[in-house]
PDB file of C-alpha atoms in Angstrom:
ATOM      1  CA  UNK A1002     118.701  28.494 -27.259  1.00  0.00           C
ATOM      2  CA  UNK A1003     115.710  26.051 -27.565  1.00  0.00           C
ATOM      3  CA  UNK A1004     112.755  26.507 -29.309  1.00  0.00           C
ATOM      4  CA  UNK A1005     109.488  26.199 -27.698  1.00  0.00           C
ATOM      5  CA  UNK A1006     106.058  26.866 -28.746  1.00  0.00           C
ATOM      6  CA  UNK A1007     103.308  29.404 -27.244  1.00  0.00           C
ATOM      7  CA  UNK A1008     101.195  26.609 -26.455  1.00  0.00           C
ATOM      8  CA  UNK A1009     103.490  24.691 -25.096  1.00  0.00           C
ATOM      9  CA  UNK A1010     105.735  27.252 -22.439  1.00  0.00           C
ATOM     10  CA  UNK A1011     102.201  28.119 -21.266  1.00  0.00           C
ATOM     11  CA  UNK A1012     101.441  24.492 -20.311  1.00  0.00           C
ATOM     12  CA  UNK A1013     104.101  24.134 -19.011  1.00  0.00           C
ATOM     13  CA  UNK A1014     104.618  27.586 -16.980  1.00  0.00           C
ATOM     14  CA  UNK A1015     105.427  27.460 -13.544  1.00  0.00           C
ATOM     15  CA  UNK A1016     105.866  31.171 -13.194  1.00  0.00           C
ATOM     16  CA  UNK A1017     104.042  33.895 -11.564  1.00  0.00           C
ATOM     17  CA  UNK A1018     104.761  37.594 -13.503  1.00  0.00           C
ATOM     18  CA  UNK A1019     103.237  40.233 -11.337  1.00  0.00           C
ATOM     19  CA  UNK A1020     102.100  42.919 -13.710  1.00  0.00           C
ATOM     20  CA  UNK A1021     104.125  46.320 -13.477  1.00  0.00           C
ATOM     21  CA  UNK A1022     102.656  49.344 -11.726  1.00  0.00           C
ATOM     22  CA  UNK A1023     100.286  46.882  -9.546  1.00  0.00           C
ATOM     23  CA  UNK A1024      98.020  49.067  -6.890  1.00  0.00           C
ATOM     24  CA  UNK A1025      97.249  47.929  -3.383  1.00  0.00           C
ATOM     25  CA  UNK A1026      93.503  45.647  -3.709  1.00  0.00           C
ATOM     26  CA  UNK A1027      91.000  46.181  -2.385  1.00  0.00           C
ATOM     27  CA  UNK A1028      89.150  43.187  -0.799  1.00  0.00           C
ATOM     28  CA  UNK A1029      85.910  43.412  -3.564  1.00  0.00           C
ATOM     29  CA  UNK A1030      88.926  43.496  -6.059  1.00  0.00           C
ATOM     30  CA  UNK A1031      90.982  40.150  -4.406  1.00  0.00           C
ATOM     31  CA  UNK A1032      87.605  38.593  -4.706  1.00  0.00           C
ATOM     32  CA  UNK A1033      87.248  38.877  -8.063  1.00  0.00           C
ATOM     33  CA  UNK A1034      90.758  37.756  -8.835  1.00  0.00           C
ATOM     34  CA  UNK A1035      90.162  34.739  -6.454  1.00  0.00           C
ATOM     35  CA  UNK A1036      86.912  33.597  -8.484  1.00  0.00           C
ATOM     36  CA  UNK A1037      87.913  34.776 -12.081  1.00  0.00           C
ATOM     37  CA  UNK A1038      92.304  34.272 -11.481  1.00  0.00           C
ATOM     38  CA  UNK A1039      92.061  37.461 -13.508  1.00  0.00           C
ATOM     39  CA  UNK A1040      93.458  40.581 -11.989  1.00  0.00           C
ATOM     40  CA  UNK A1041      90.343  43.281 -12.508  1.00  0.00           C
ATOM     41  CA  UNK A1042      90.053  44.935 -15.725  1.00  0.00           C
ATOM     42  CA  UNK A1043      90.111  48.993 -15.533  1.00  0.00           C
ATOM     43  CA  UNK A1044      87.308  50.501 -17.646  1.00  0.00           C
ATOM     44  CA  UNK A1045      89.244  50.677 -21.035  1.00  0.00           C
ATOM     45  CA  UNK A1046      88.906  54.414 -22.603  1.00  0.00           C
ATOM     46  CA  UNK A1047      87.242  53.297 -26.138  1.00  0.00           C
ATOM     47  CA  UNK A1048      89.303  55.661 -27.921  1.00  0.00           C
ATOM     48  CA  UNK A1049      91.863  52.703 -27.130  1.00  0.00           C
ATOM     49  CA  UNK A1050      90.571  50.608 -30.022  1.00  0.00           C
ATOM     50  CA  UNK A1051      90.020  53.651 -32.598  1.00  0.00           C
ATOM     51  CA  UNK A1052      92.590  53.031 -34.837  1.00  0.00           C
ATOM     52  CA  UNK A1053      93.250  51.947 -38.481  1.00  0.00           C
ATOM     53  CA  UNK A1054      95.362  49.252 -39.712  1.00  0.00           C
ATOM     54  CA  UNK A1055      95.398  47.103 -42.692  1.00  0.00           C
ATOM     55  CA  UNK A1056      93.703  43.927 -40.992  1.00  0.00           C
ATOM     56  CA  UNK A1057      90.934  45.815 -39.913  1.00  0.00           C
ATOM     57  CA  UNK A1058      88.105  46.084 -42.005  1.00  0.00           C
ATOM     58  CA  UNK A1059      84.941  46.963 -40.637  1.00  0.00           C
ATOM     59  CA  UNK A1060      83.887  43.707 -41.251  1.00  0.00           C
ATOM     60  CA  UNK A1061      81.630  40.961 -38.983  1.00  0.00           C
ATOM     61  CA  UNK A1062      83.087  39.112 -36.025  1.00  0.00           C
ATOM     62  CA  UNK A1063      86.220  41.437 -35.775  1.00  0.00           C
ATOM     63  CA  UNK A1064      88.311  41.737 -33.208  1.00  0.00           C
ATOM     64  CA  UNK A1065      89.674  45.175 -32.319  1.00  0.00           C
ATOM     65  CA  UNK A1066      93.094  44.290 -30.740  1.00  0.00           C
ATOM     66  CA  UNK A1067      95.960  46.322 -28.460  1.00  0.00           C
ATOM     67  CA  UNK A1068      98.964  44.969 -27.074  1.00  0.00           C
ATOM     68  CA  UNK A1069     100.321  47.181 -24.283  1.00  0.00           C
ATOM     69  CA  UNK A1070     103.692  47.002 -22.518  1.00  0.00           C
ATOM     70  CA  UNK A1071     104.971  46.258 -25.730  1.00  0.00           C
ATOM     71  CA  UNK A1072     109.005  47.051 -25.201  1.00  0.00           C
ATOM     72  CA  UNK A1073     110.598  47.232 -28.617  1.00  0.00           C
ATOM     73  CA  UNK A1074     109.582  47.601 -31.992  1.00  0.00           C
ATOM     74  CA  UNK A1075     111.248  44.631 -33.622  1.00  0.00           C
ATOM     75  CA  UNK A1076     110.185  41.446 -34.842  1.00  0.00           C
ATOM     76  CA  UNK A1077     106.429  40.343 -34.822  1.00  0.00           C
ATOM     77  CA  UNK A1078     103.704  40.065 -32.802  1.00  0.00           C
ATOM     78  CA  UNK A1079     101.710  36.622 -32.850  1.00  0.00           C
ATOM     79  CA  UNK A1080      98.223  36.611 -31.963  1.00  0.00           C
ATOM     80  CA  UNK A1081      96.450  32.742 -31.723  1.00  0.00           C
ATOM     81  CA  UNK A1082      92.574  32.670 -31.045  1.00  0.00           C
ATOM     82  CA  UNK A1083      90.538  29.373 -29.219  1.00  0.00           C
ATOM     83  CA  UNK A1084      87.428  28.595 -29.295  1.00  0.00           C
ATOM     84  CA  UNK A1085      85.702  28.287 -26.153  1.00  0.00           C
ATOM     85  CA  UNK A1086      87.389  24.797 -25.264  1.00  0.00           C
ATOM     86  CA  UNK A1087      89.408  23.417 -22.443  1.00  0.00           C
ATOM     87  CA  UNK A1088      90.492  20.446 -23.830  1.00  0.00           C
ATOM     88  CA  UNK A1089      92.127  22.751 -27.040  1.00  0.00           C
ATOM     89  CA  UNK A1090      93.172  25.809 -25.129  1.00  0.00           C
ATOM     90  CA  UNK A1091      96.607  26.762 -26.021  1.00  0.00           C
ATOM     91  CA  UNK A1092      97.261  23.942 -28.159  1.00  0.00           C
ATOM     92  CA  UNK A1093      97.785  23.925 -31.848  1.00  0.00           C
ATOM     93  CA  UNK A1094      95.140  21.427 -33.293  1.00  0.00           C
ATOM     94  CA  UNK A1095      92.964  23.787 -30.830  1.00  0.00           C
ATOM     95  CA  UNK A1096      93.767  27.325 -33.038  1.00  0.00           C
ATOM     96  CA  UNK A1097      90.776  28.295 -34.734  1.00  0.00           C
ATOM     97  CA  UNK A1098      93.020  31.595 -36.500  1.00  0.00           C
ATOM     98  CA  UNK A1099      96.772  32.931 -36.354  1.00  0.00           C
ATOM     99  CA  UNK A1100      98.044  36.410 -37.184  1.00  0.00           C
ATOM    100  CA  UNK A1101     101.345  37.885 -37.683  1.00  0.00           C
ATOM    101  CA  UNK A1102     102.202  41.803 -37.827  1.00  0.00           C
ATOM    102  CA  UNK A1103     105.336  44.189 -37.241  1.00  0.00           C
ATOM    103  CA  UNK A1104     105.360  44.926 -33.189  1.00  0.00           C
ATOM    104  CA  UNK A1105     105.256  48.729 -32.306  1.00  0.00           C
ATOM    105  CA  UNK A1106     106.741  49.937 -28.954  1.00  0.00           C
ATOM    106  CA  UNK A1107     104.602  50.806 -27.189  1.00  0.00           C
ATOM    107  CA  UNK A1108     101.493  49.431 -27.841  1.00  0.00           C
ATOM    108  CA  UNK A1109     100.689  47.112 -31.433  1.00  0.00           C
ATOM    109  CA  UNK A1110      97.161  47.236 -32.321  1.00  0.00           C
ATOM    110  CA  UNK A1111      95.797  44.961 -35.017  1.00  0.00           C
ATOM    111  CA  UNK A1112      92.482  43.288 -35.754  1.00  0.00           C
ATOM    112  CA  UNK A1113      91.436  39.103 -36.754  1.00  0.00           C
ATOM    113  CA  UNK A1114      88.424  37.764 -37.300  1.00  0.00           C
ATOM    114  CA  UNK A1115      86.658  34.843 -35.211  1.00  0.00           C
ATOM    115  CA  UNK A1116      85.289  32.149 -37.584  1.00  0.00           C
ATOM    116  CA  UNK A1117      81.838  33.003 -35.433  1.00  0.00           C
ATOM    117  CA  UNK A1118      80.163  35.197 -32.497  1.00  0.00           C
ATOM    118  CA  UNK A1119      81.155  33.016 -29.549  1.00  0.00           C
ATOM    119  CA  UNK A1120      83.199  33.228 -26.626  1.00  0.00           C
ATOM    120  CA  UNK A1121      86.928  33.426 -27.099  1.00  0.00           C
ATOM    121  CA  UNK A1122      90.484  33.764 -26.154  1.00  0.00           C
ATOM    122  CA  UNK A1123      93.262  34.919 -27.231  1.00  0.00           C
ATOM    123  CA  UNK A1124      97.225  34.187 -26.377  1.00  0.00           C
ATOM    124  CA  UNK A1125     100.319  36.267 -27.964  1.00  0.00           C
ATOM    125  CA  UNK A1126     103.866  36.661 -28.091  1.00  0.00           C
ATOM    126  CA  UNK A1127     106.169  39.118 -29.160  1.00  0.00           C
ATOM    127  CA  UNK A1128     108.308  37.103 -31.403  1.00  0.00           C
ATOM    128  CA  UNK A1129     111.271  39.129 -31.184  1.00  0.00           C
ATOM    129  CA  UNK A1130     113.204  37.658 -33.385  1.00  0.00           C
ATOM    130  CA  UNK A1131     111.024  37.084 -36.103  1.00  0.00           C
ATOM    131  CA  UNK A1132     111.831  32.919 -36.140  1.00  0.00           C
ATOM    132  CA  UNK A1133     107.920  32.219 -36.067  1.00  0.00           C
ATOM    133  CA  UNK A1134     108.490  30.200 -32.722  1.00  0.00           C
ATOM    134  CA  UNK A1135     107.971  31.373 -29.457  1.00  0.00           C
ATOM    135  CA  UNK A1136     111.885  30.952 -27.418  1.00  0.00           C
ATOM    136  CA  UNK A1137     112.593  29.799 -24.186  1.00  0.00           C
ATOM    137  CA  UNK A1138     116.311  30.289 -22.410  1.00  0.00           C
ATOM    138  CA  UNK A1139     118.153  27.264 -20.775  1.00  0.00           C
ATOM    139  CA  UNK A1140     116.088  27.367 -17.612  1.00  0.00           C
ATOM    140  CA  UNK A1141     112.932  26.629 -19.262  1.00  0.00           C
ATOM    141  CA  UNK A1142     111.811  30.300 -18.930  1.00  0.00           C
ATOM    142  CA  UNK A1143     110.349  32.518 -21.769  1.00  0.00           C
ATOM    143  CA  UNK A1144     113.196  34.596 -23.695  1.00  0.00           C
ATOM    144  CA  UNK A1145     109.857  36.518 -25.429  1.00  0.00           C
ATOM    145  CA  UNK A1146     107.553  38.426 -24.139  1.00  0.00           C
ATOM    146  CA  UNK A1147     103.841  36.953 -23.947  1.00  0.00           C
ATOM    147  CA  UNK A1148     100.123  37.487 -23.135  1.00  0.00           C
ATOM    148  CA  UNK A1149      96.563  36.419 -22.675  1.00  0.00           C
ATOM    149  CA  UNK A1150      93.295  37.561 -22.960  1.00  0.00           C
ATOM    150  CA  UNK A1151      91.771  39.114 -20.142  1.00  0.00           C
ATOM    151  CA  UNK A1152      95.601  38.962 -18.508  1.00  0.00           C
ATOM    152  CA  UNK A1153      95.181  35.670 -16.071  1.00  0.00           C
ATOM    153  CA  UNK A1154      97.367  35.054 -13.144  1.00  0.00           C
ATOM    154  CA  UNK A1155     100.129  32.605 -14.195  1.00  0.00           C
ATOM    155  CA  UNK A1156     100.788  29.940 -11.212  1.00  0.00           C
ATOM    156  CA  UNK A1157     101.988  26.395 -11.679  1.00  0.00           C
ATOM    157  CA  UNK A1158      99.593  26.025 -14.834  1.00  0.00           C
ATOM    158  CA  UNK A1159      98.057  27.075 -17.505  1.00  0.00           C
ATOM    159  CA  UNK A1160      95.377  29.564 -17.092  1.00  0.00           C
ATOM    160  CA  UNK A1161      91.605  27.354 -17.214  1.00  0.00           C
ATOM    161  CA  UNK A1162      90.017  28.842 -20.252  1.00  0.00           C
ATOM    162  CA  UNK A1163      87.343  30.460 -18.339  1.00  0.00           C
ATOM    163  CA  UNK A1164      89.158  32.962 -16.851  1.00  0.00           C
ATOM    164  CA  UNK A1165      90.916  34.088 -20.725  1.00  0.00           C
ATOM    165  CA  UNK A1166      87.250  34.323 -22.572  1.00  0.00           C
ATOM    166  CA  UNK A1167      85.944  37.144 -24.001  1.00  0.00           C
ATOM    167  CA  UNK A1168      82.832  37.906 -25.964  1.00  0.00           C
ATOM    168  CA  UNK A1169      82.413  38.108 -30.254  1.00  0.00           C
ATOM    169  CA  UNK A1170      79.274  39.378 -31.267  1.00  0.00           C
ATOM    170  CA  UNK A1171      78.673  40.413 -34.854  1.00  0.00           C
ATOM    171  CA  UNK A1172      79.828  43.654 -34.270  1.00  0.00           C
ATOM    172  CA  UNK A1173      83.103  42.343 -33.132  1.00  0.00           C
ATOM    173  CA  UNK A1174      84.740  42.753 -29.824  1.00  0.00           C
ATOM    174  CA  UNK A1175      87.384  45.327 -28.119  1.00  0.00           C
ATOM    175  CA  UNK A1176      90.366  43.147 -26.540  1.00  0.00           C
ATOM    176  CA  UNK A1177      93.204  44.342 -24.456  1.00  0.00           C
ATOM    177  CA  UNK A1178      96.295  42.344 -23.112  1.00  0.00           C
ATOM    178  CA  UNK A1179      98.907  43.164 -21.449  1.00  0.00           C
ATOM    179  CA  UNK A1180     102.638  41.280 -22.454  1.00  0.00           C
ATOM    180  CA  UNK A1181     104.819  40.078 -19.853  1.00  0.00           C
ATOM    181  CA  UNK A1182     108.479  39.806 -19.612  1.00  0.00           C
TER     182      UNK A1182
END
């Protein structure tokens, strides 16, 4: 099996993963996904991002973070935040903070700091197992689940960095994303 990074499957991607449980669109709904290339966000219930866990602490800049459609609780969940930069979006030397923690089915929640209140994005993978690189199978595809922030449409390239950004103000930020298989 080769090894491939996060960065560098999603520059590469060619793929487009429909999200599960998709609903009909409205045409005020198809707009928004044809200006942002993000599918439109359902009001989040806050209650979401009231947890504890031992990278959260209260503290400036953090961000409060859930995985969903996480499948199995194995390996690790990596989380890799950008700054608010095309040109390093999804690229190492780009990576302004990485985090590591235990994935829990169904949903892994965990929080990391941004350096800053600016806009951001995030990208993850479910690093099943536990190699600290992100796997693809023979056909170039991902053999680990993945995600990014504000859960873009995948085409025949990476997401622009517009459409991933979210807010950090100094009383942190809420982030959901959704992984994909």
């Amino acid at each position: 099996m080769r090894k491939l990074s996060l960065s560098a499957f999603i520059a590469c991607a060619f793929v487009s993963v429909a999200p599960t449980g998709v609903h009909a669109q409205t045409d005020i709904e198809q707009a928004d996904i044809e200006q942002t290339g993000s599918e439109p966000t359902p009001s989040v219930d806050p209650a979401l991002f009231d947890f504890e866990h031992v990278s959260c602490i209260v503290g400036k800049n953090e961000i409060r973070i859930v995985i969903e459609e996480v499948n199995r609780s194995v390996g690790l969940v990596v989380a890799d935040l950008y700054e608010n930069n095309q040109d390093g979006f999804l690229k190492r030397a780009g990576r302004v903070a990485q985090v590591r923690f235990a994935a829990r089915a169904p949903m892994t929640k965990f929080c990391m700091r941004a350096p800053k209140p600016d806009q951001y994005a995030i990208a993850v993978y479910h690093d099943e197992n536990a190699n600290k690189t992100f796997d693809k199978n023979a056909f170039g595809l991902p053999a680990e689940p993945f995600g990014i922030s504000n859960n873009p449409r995948l085409r025949f390239a990476p997401p622009r960095i517009e459409a991933t950004l979210f807010t950090v103000d100094a009383d942190g930020a809420n982030v959901a994303i959704r992984m994909r298989n």
